[in-house]
PDB file of C-alpha atoms in Angstrom:
ATOM      1  CA  ASP A   7      31.865 -73.710  14.512  1.00  0.00           C
ATOM      2  CA  ALA A   8      28.868 -74.736  15.975  1.00  0.00           C
ATOM      3  CA  GLY A   9      29.246 -72.026  18.978  1.00  0.00           C
ATOM      4  CA  VAL A  10      27.927 -72.556  22.415  1.00  0.00           C
ATOM      5  CA  ILE A  11      25.403 -75.236  22.796  1.00  0.00           C
ATOM      6  CA  GLN A  12      22.829 -75.264  25.625  1.00  0.00           C
ATOM      7  CA  SER A  13      20.255 -78.069  26.467  1.00  0.00           C
ATOM      8  CA  PRO A  14      17.366 -78.130  27.165  1.00  0.00           C
ATOM      9  CA  ARG A  15      16.358 -74.823  25.439  1.00  0.00           C
ATOM     10  CA  HIS A  16      13.321 -74.866  27.357  1.00  0.00           C
ATOM     11  CA  GLU A  17      11.997 -76.498  30.540  1.00  0.00           C
ATOM     12  CA  VAL A  18       8.918 -76.147  32.822  1.00  0.00           C
ATOM     13  CA  THR A  19       9.186 -78.181  36.002  1.00  0.00           C
ATOM     14  CA  GLU A  20       7.569 -78.468  39.051  1.00  0.00           C
ATOM     15  CA  MET A  21       8.670 -76.952  42.639  1.00  0.00           C
ATOM     16  CA  GLY A  22      10.826 -79.384  44.497  1.00  0.00           C
ATOM     17  CA  GLN A  23      12.168 -81.187  41.454  1.00  0.00           C
ATOM     18  CA  GLU A  24      15.739 -81.394  40.208  1.00  0.00           C
ATOM     19  CA  VAL A  25      17.011 -79.367  37.288  1.00  0.00           C
ATOM     20  CA  THR A  26      20.037 -80.150  35.394  1.00  0.00           C
ATOM     21  CA  LEU A  27      21.112 -77.700  32.543  1.00  0.00           C
ATOM     22  CA  ARG A  28      24.002 -78.495  30.068  1.00  0.00           C
ATOM     23  CA  CYS A  29      26.422 -76.714  28.089  1.00  0.00           C
ATOM     24  CA  LYS A  30      29.088 -77.613  25.582  1.00  0.00           C
ATOM     25  CA  PRO A  31      31.534 -74.625  25.079  1.00  0.00           C
ATOM     26  CA  ILE A  32      33.329 -73.788  21.958  1.00  0.00           C
ATOM     27  CA  SER A  33      36.041 -76.118  21.009  1.00  0.00           C
ATOM     28  CA  GLY A  34      39.499 -74.829  22.565  1.00  0.00           C
ATOM     29  CA  HIS A  35      37.857 -72.181  24.723  1.00  0.00           C
ATOM     30  CA  ASP A  36      39.293 -72.411  28.298  1.00  0.00           C
ATOM     31  CA  TYR A  37      36.688 -70.354  30.095  1.00  0.00           C
ATOM     32  CA  LEU A  38      33.048 -71.191  30.613  1.00  0.00           C
ATOM     33  CA  PHE A  39      30.589 -68.882  32.519  1.00  0.00           C
ATOM     34  CA  TRP A  40      27.127 -69.446  33.862  1.00  0.00           C
ATOM     35  CA  TYR A  41      24.991 -66.402  33.710  1.00  0.00           C
ATOM     36  CA  ARG A  42      21.151 -65.837  34.975  1.00  0.00           C
ATOM     37  CA  GLN A  43      19.034 -63.137  33.454  1.00  0.00           C
ATOM     38  CA  THR A  44      15.537 -62.083  34.921  1.00  0.00           C
ATOM     39  CA  MET A  45      13.549 -58.913  34.653  1.00  0.00           C
ATOM     40  CA  MET A  46      14.125 -58.014  38.218  1.00  0.00           C
ATOM     41  CA  ARG A  47      17.823 -58.602  38.501  1.00  0.00           C
ATOM     42  CA  GLY A  48      19.260 -58.338  35.013  1.00  0.00           C
ATOM     43  CA  LEU A  49      22.356 -60.506  33.890  1.00  0.00           C
ATOM     44  CA  GLU A  50      23.792 -62.089  36.934  1.00  0.00           C
ATOM     45  CA  LEU A  51      27.570 -64.006  36.737  1.00  0.00           C
ATOM     46  CA  LEU A  52      26.619 -67.103  38.690  1.00  0.00           C
ATOM     47  CA  ILE A  53      30.279 -69.016  38.468  1.00  0.00           C
ATOM     48  CA  TYR A  54      32.941 -69.274  36.039  1.00  0.00           C
ATOM     49  CA  PHE A  55      35.480 -72.061  35.100  1.00  0.00           C
ATOM     50  CA  ASN A  56      39.179 -71.798  33.924  1.00  0.00           C
ATOM     51  CA  ASN A  57      40.630 -75.020  32.460  1.00  0.00           C
ATOM     52  CA  ASN A  58      37.679 -76.961  34.195  1.00  0.00           C
ATOM     53  CA  VAL A  59      38.340 -75.454  37.474  1.00  0.00           C
ATOM     54  CA  PRO A  60      35.844 -73.203  39.367  1.00  0.00           C
ATOM     55  CA  ILE A  61      37.334 -69.703  39.673  1.00  0.00           C
ATOM     56  CA  ASP A  62      34.594 -67.641  41.163  1.00  0.00           C
ATOM     57  CA  ASP A  63      31.409 -69.065  42.412  1.00  0.00           C
ATOM     58  CA  SER A  64      30.422 -65.859  44.630  1.00  0.00           C
ATOM     59  CA  GLY A  65      27.207 -65.304  42.331  1.00  0.00           C
ATOM     60  CA  MET A  66      25.660 -68.705  42.878  1.00  0.00           C
ATOM     61  CA  PRO A  67      22.676 -67.650  45.037  1.00  0.00           C
ATOM     62  CA  GLU A  68      22.774 -70.683  47.365  1.00  0.00           C
ATOM     63  CA  ASP A  69      23.467 -74.360  48.262  1.00  0.00           C
ATOM     64  CA  ARG A  70      20.698 -75.552  46.025  1.00  0.00           C
ATOM     65  CA  PHE A  71      22.884 -74.434  43.011  1.00  0.00           C
ATOM     66  CA  SER A  72      25.809 -76.416  41.991  1.00  0.00           C
ATOM     67  CA  ALA A  73      28.038 -76.662  38.640  1.00  0.00           C
ATOM     68  CA  LYS A  74      30.424 -78.972  37.792  1.00  0.00           C
ATOM     69  CA  MET A  75      32.899 -78.957  34.576  1.00  0.00           C
ATOM     70  CA  PRO A  76      34.058 -82.798  34.334  1.00  0.00           C
ATOM     71  CA  ASN A  77      36.012 -82.204  30.961  1.00  0.00           C
ATOM     72  CA  ALA A  78      36.923 -79.252  28.656  1.00  0.00           C
ATOM     73  CA  SER A  79      33.489 -79.947  26.500  1.00  0.00           C
ATOM     74  CA  PHE A  80      30.863 -80.241  29.104  1.00  0.00           C
ATOM     75  CA  SER A  81      29.584 -78.601  32.176  1.00  0.00           C
ATOM     76  CA  THR A  82      26.310 -78.815  34.201  1.00  0.00           C
ATOM     77  CA  LEU A  83      24.545 -76.292  36.368  1.00  0.00           C
ATOM     78  CA  LYS A  84      22.215 -78.238  38.748  1.00  0.00           C
ATOM     79  CA  ILE A  85      19.403 -76.733  40.785  1.00  0.00           C
ATOM     80  CA  GLN A  86      18.074 -79.244  43.644  1.00  0.00           C
ATOM     81  CA  PRO A  87      15.413 -78.492  44.902  1.00  0.00           C
ATOM     82  CA  SER A  88      14.257 -76.025  42.384  1.00  0.00           C
ATOM     83  CA  GLU A  89      11.737 -73.044  43.434  1.00  0.00           C
ATOM     84  CA  PRO A  90       9.640 -70.796  41.383  1.00  0.00           C
ATOM     85  CA  ARG A  91      11.930 -67.814  42.241  1.00  0.00           C
ATOM     86  CA  ASP A  92      14.597 -69.839  40.033  1.00  0.00           C
ATOM     87  CA  SER A  93      12.746 -69.361  36.958  1.00  0.00           C
ATOM     88  CA  ALA A  94      14.926 -67.308  34.453  1.00  0.00           C
ATOM     89  CA  VAL A  95      16.862 -67.590  31.339  1.00  0.00           C
ATOM     90  CA  TYR A  96      20.207 -69.518  32.309  1.00  0.00           C
ATOM     91  CA  PHE A  97      23.022 -68.650  29.756  1.00  0.00           C
ATOM     92  CA  CYS A  98      26.359 -70.548  29.345  1.00  0.00           C
ATOM     93  CA  ALA A  99      29.284 -68.552  27.652  1.00  0.00           C
ATOM     94  CA  SER A 100      32.774 -69.324  26.737  1.00  0.00           C
ATOM     95  CA  SER A 101      35.865 -67.445  25.854  1.00  0.00           C
ATOM     96  CA  GLU A 102      39.515 -67.847  25.036  1.00  0.00           C
ATOM     97  CA  GLN A 103      42.243 -66.180  26.913  1.00  0.00           C
ATOM     98  CA  GLY A 104      44.074 -65.602  23.637  1.00  0.00           C
ATOM     99  CA  SER A 105      41.624 -64.137  21.717  1.00  0.00           C
ATOM    100  CA  GLY A 106      41.294 -61.289  24.282  1.00  0.00           C
ATOM    101  CA  ASN A 107      38.318 -62.557  26.316  1.00  0.00           C
ATOM    102  CA  THR A 108      35.479 -62.062  23.865  1.00  0.00           C
ATOM    103  CA  ILE A 109      32.650 -64.115  25.469  1.00  0.00           C
ATOM    104  CA  TYR A 110      30.554 -66.072  23.220  1.00  0.00           C
ATOM    105  CA  PHE A 111      26.880 -66.927  24.670  1.00  0.00           C
ATOM    106  CA  GLY A 112      24.949 -69.892  24.016  1.00  0.00           C
ATOM    107  CA  GLU A 113      21.183 -69.490  23.321  1.00  0.00           C
ATOM    108  CA  GLY A 114      20.080 -69.733  26.807  1.00  0.00           C
ATOM    109  CA  SER A 115      17.923 -72.389  28.661  1.00  0.00           C
ATOM    110  CA  TRP A 116      14.517 -70.855  29.721  1.00  0.00           C
ATOM    111  CA  LEU A 117      13.540 -72.536  32.777  1.00  0.00           C
ATOM    112  CA  THR A 118       9.810 -71.977  34.491  1.00  0.00           C
ATOM    113  CA  VAL A 119       9.480 -73.454  37.791  1.00  0.00           C
ATOM    114  CA  VAL A 120       5.600 -73.728  38.961  1.00  0.00           C
TER     115      VAL A 120
ATOM    116  CA  ALA B   5      34.292 -52.113  43.939  1.00  0.00           C
ATOM    117  CA  GLN B   6      34.737 -52.565  40.435  1.00  0.00           C
ATOM    118  CA  SER B   7      31.401 -51.780  38.211  1.00  0.00           C
ATOM    119  CA  VAL B   8      30.030 -51.026  34.980  1.00  0.00           C
ATOM    120  CA  SER B   9      27.006 -48.265  35.165  1.00  0.00           C
ATOM    121  CA  GLN B  10      24.838 -47.731  32.172  1.00  0.00           C
ATOM    122  CA  HIS B  11      22.677 -44.443  33.258  1.00  0.00           C
ATOM    123  CA  ASN B  12      20.034 -44.957  30.565  1.00  0.00           C
ATOM    124  CA  HIS B  13      17.661 -47.705  31.597  1.00  0.00           C
ATOM    125  CA  HIS B  14      15.077 -47.391  28.943  1.00  0.00           C
ATOM    126  CA  VAL B  15      15.473 -45.262  25.858  1.00  0.00           C
ATOM    127  CA  ILE B  16      12.856 -44.631  23.217  1.00  0.00           C
ATOM    128  CA  LEU B  17      13.538 -42.942  19.881  1.00  0.00           C
ATOM    129  CA  SER B  18      12.098 -42.627  16.348  1.00  0.00           C
ATOM    130  CA  GLU B  19      13.540 -43.985  13.384  1.00  0.00           C
ATOM    131  CA  ALA B  20      16.441 -42.205  11.812  1.00  0.00           C
ATOM    132  CA  ALA B  21      17.236 -40.416  14.997  1.00  0.00           C
ATOM    133  CA  SER B  22      20.612 -40.476  16.393  1.00  0.00           C
ATOM    134  CA  LEU B  23      21.654 -42.686  19.318  1.00  0.00           C
ATOM    135  CA  GLU B  24      24.095 -42.511  22.142  1.00  0.00           C
ATOM    136  CA  LEU B  25      24.222 -44.950  24.989  1.00  0.00           C
ATOM    137  CA  GLY B  26      26.363 -44.071  27.835  1.00  0.00           C
ATOM    138  CA  CYS B  27      28.805 -46.615  29.653  1.00  0.00           C
ATOM    139  CA  ASN B  28      31.187 -45.692  32.497  1.00  0.00           C
ATOM    140  CA  TYR B  29      33.424 -48.036  34.497  1.00  0.00           C
ATOM    141  CA  SER B  30      35.342 -48.137  37.684  1.00  0.00           C
ATOM    142  CA  TYR B  31      38.476 -50.161  36.850  1.00  0.00           C
ATOM    143  CA  GLY B  32      41.794 -48.903  37.091  1.00  0.00           C
ATOM    144  CA  GLY B  33      44.737 -50.096  34.743  1.00  0.00           C
ATOM    145  CA  THR B  34      44.368 -51.986  31.357  1.00  0.00           C
ATOM    146  CA  VAL B  35      40.899 -53.007  30.219  1.00  0.00           C
ATOM    147  CA  ASN B  36      39.140 -54.541  27.305  1.00  0.00           C
ATOM    148  CA  LEU B  37      35.627 -53.054  26.624  1.00  0.00           C
ATOM    149  CA  PHE B  38      32.499 -54.596  25.027  1.00  0.00           C
ATOM    150  CA  TRP B  39      29.091 -53.814  23.871  1.00  0.00           C
ATOM    151  CA  TYR B  40      26.817 -56.840  23.510  1.00  0.00           C
ATOM    152  CA  VAL B  41      23.125 -56.748  21.908  1.00  0.00           C
ATOM    153  CA  GLN B  42      20.420 -58.910  22.994  1.00  0.00           C
ATOM    154  CA  TYR B  43      17.338 -59.038  20.693  1.00  0.00           C
ATOM    155  CA  PRO B  44      13.961 -59.815  21.763  1.00  0.00           C
ATOM    156  CA  GLY B  45      14.029 -63.616  22.679  1.00  0.00           C
ATOM    157  CA  GLN B  46      17.502 -64.317  21.745  1.00  0.00           C
ATOM    158  CA  HIS B  47      20.728 -64.665  23.478  1.00  0.00           C
ATOM    159  CA  LEU B  48      23.877 -61.798  23.781  1.00  0.00           C
ATOM    160  CA  GLN B  49      25.794 -61.271  20.685  1.00  0.00           C
ATOM    161  CA  LEU B  50      28.972 -59.201  20.354  1.00  0.00           C
ATOM    162  CA  LEU B  51      28.386 -55.806  18.623  1.00  0.00           C
ATOM    163  CA  LEU B  52      31.848 -54.464  19.032  1.00  0.00           C
ATOM    164  CA  LYS B  53      34.848 -54.456  21.213  1.00  0.00           C
ATOM    165  CA  TYR B  54      37.892 -52.313  22.068  1.00  0.00           C
ATOM    166  CA  PHE B  55      41.515 -54.054  23.205  1.00  0.00           C
ATOM    167  CA  SER B  56      43.934 -51.410  21.885  1.00  0.00           C
ATOM    168  CA  GLY B  57      44.783 -48.725  19.311  1.00  0.00           C
ATOM    169  CA  ASP B  58      42.428 -46.544  17.717  1.00  0.00           C
ATOM    170  CA  PRO B  59      39.918 -45.483  20.500  1.00  0.00           C
ATOM    171  CA  LEU B  60      36.992 -45.230  18.068  1.00  0.00           C
ATOM    172  CA  VAL B  61      35.812 -48.688  17.430  1.00  0.00           C
ATOM    173  CA  LYS B  62      33.374 -49.668  14.642  1.00  0.00           C
ATOM    174  CA  GLY B  63      31.050 -52.727  14.893  1.00  0.00           C
ATOM    175  CA  ILE B  64      28.466 -54.321  13.009  1.00  0.00           C
ATOM    176  CA  LYS B  65      25.201 -52.934  11.887  1.00  0.00           C
ATOM    177  CA  GLY B  66      26.834 -49.234  11.653  1.00  0.00           C
ATOM    178  CA  PHE B  67      27.215 -49.114  15.338  1.00  0.00           C
ATOM    179  CA  GLU B  68      30.570 -47.490  16.849  1.00  0.00           C
ATOM    180  CA  ALA B  69      31.826 -46.546  20.402  1.00  0.00           C
ATOM    181  CA  GLU B  70      34.537 -44.436  21.705  1.00  0.00           C
ATOM    182  CA  PHE B  71      36.753 -45.293  24.461  1.00  0.00           C
ATOM    183  CA  ILE B  72      37.624 -42.257  26.364  1.00  0.00           C
ATOM    184  CA  LYS B  73      40.253 -43.400  29.054  1.00  0.00           C
ATOM    185  CA  SER B  74      40.301 -39.850  30.999  1.00  0.00           C
ATOM    186  CA  LYS B  75      36.789 -40.342  31.508  1.00  0.00           C
ATOM    187  CA  PHE B  76      36.370 -44.039  31.843  1.00  0.00           C
ATOM    188  CA  SER B  77      33.642 -44.034  29.307  1.00  0.00           C
ATOM    189  CA  PHE B  78      32.977 -46.307  26.317  1.00  0.00           C
ATOM    190  CA  ASN B  79      29.765 -45.024  24.823  1.00  0.00           C
ATOM    191  CA  LEU B  80      27.747 -46.439  22.040  1.00  0.00           C
ATOM    192  CA  ARG B  81      26.723 -44.490  18.888  1.00  0.00           C
ATOM    193  CA  LYS B  82      24.623 -44.888  16.032  1.00  0.00           C
ATOM    194  CA  PRO B  83      23.830 -41.778  13.598  1.00  0.00           C
ATOM    195  CA  SER B  84      20.621 -43.001  12.486  1.00  0.00           C
ATOM    196  CA  VAL B  85      18.695 -45.929  14.144  1.00  0.00           C
ATOM    197  CA  GLN B  86      16.310 -48.268  12.522  1.00  0.00           C
ATOM    198  CA  TRP B  87      13.375 -50.036  13.773  1.00  0.00           C
ATOM    199  CA  SER B  88      15.554 -53.436  13.997  1.00  0.00           C
ATOM    200  CA  ASP B  89      17.698 -51.918  16.341  1.00  0.00           C
ATOM    201  CA  THR B  90      14.880 -52.409  18.821  1.00  0.00           C
ATOM    202  CA  ALA B  91      17.002 -54.675  21.575  1.00  0.00           C
ATOM    203  CA  GLU B  92      18.786 -54.593  25.056  1.00  0.00           C
ATOM    204  CA  TYR B  93      22.315 -53.242  24.918  1.00  0.00           C
ATOM    205  CA  PHE B  94      25.010 -54.291  27.502  1.00  0.00           C
ATOM    206  CA  CYS B  95      28.428 -52.812  28.162  1.00  0.00           C
ATOM    207  CA  ALA B  96      30.808 -55.061  29.602  1.00  0.00           C
ATOM    208  CA  VAL B  97      34.560 -54.720  31.002  1.00  0.00           C
ATOM    209  CA  ILE B  98      37.298 -57.052  31.664  1.00  0.00           C
ATOM    210  CA  SER B  99      40.148 -55.682  33.933  1.00  0.00           C
ATOM    211  CA  TYR B 100      43.505 -57.664  33.277  1.00  0.00           C
ATOM    212  CA  SER B 101      43.705 -57.597  37.098  1.00  0.00           C
ATOM    213  CA  SER B 102      40.229 -59.484  37.726  1.00  0.00           C
ATOM    214  CA  ALA B 103      41.534 -63.111  36.127  1.00  0.00           C
ATOM    215  CA  SER B 104      39.246 -62.569  33.181  1.00  0.00           C
ATOM    216  CA  LYS B 105      35.907 -62.305  35.039  1.00  0.00           C
ATOM    217  CA  ILE B 106      33.963 -60.068  32.536  1.00  0.00           C
ATOM    218  CA  ILE B 107      31.475 -57.472  34.198  1.00  0.00           C
ATOM    219  CA  PHE B 108      28.242 -56.459  32.526  1.00  0.00           C
ATOM    220  CA  GLY B 109      26.178 -53.256  32.937  1.00  0.00           C
ATOM    221  CA  SER B 110      22.637 -53.649  33.792  1.00  0.00           C
ATOM    222  CA  GLY B 111      21.498 -53.115  30.257  1.00  0.00           C
ATOM    223  CA  THR B 112      19.864 -50.417  28.266  1.00  0.00           C
ATOM    224  CA  ARG B 113      16.554 -51.260  26.594  1.00  0.00           C
ATOM    225  CA  LEU B 114      16.169 -49.216  23.304  1.00  0.00           C
ATOM    226  CA  SER B 115      12.769 -49.089  21.742  1.00  0.00           C
ATOM    227  CA  ILE B 116      12.410 -47.800  18.199  1.00  0.00           C
ATOM    228  CA  ARG B 117       9.173 -46.287  17.257  1.00  0.00           C
ATOM    229  CA  PRO B 118       8.426 -46.876  13.368  1.00  0.00           C
TER     230      PRO B 118
END
């Protein structure tokens, strides 16, 4: 299996620009998670989906952040407009209920907003 | 509120020293427990997990963890650390009452002196 695939791996963008991060979960997994990791705040759960439906978005920092999962094999996390404080590593992860909820992480998208 | 506590933020050891990293959680009921490792510049990878059965769980690279239900703890141990164990270690818990929402601790940074 290819694992969780994220793109882009690295992005540098200017403040005010729109950023779109993409994720392809492991085939057959019914849960998808978006996490953000920073030195100051550690690992934060932003939102997670079950069978393409958002279950808990209480971790989404503000209205500038939005996430979608149009189908079982694709999800996006969008930041519009981006700000320097959004600079972080964004991890997508997926899991399968039947396997005891072990979460598998993608390699992350390293975002720098200047 | 449900939480996972890792009391050691940064641990520094010499090679061949023994390691124990603490993890406590505040959930009641049935839980699944995990330790993840994040090597510098990489994503989180599963180190070991406990679902049921023998409370002493053995993982990869010589790591083990013991689930003590009465203490709500799941401490990670390794009898002799190596320089390559330098990483950040995250404890995580899923409560069956939390709709598969995995909660991570704040992480413990482990530095090994060669």
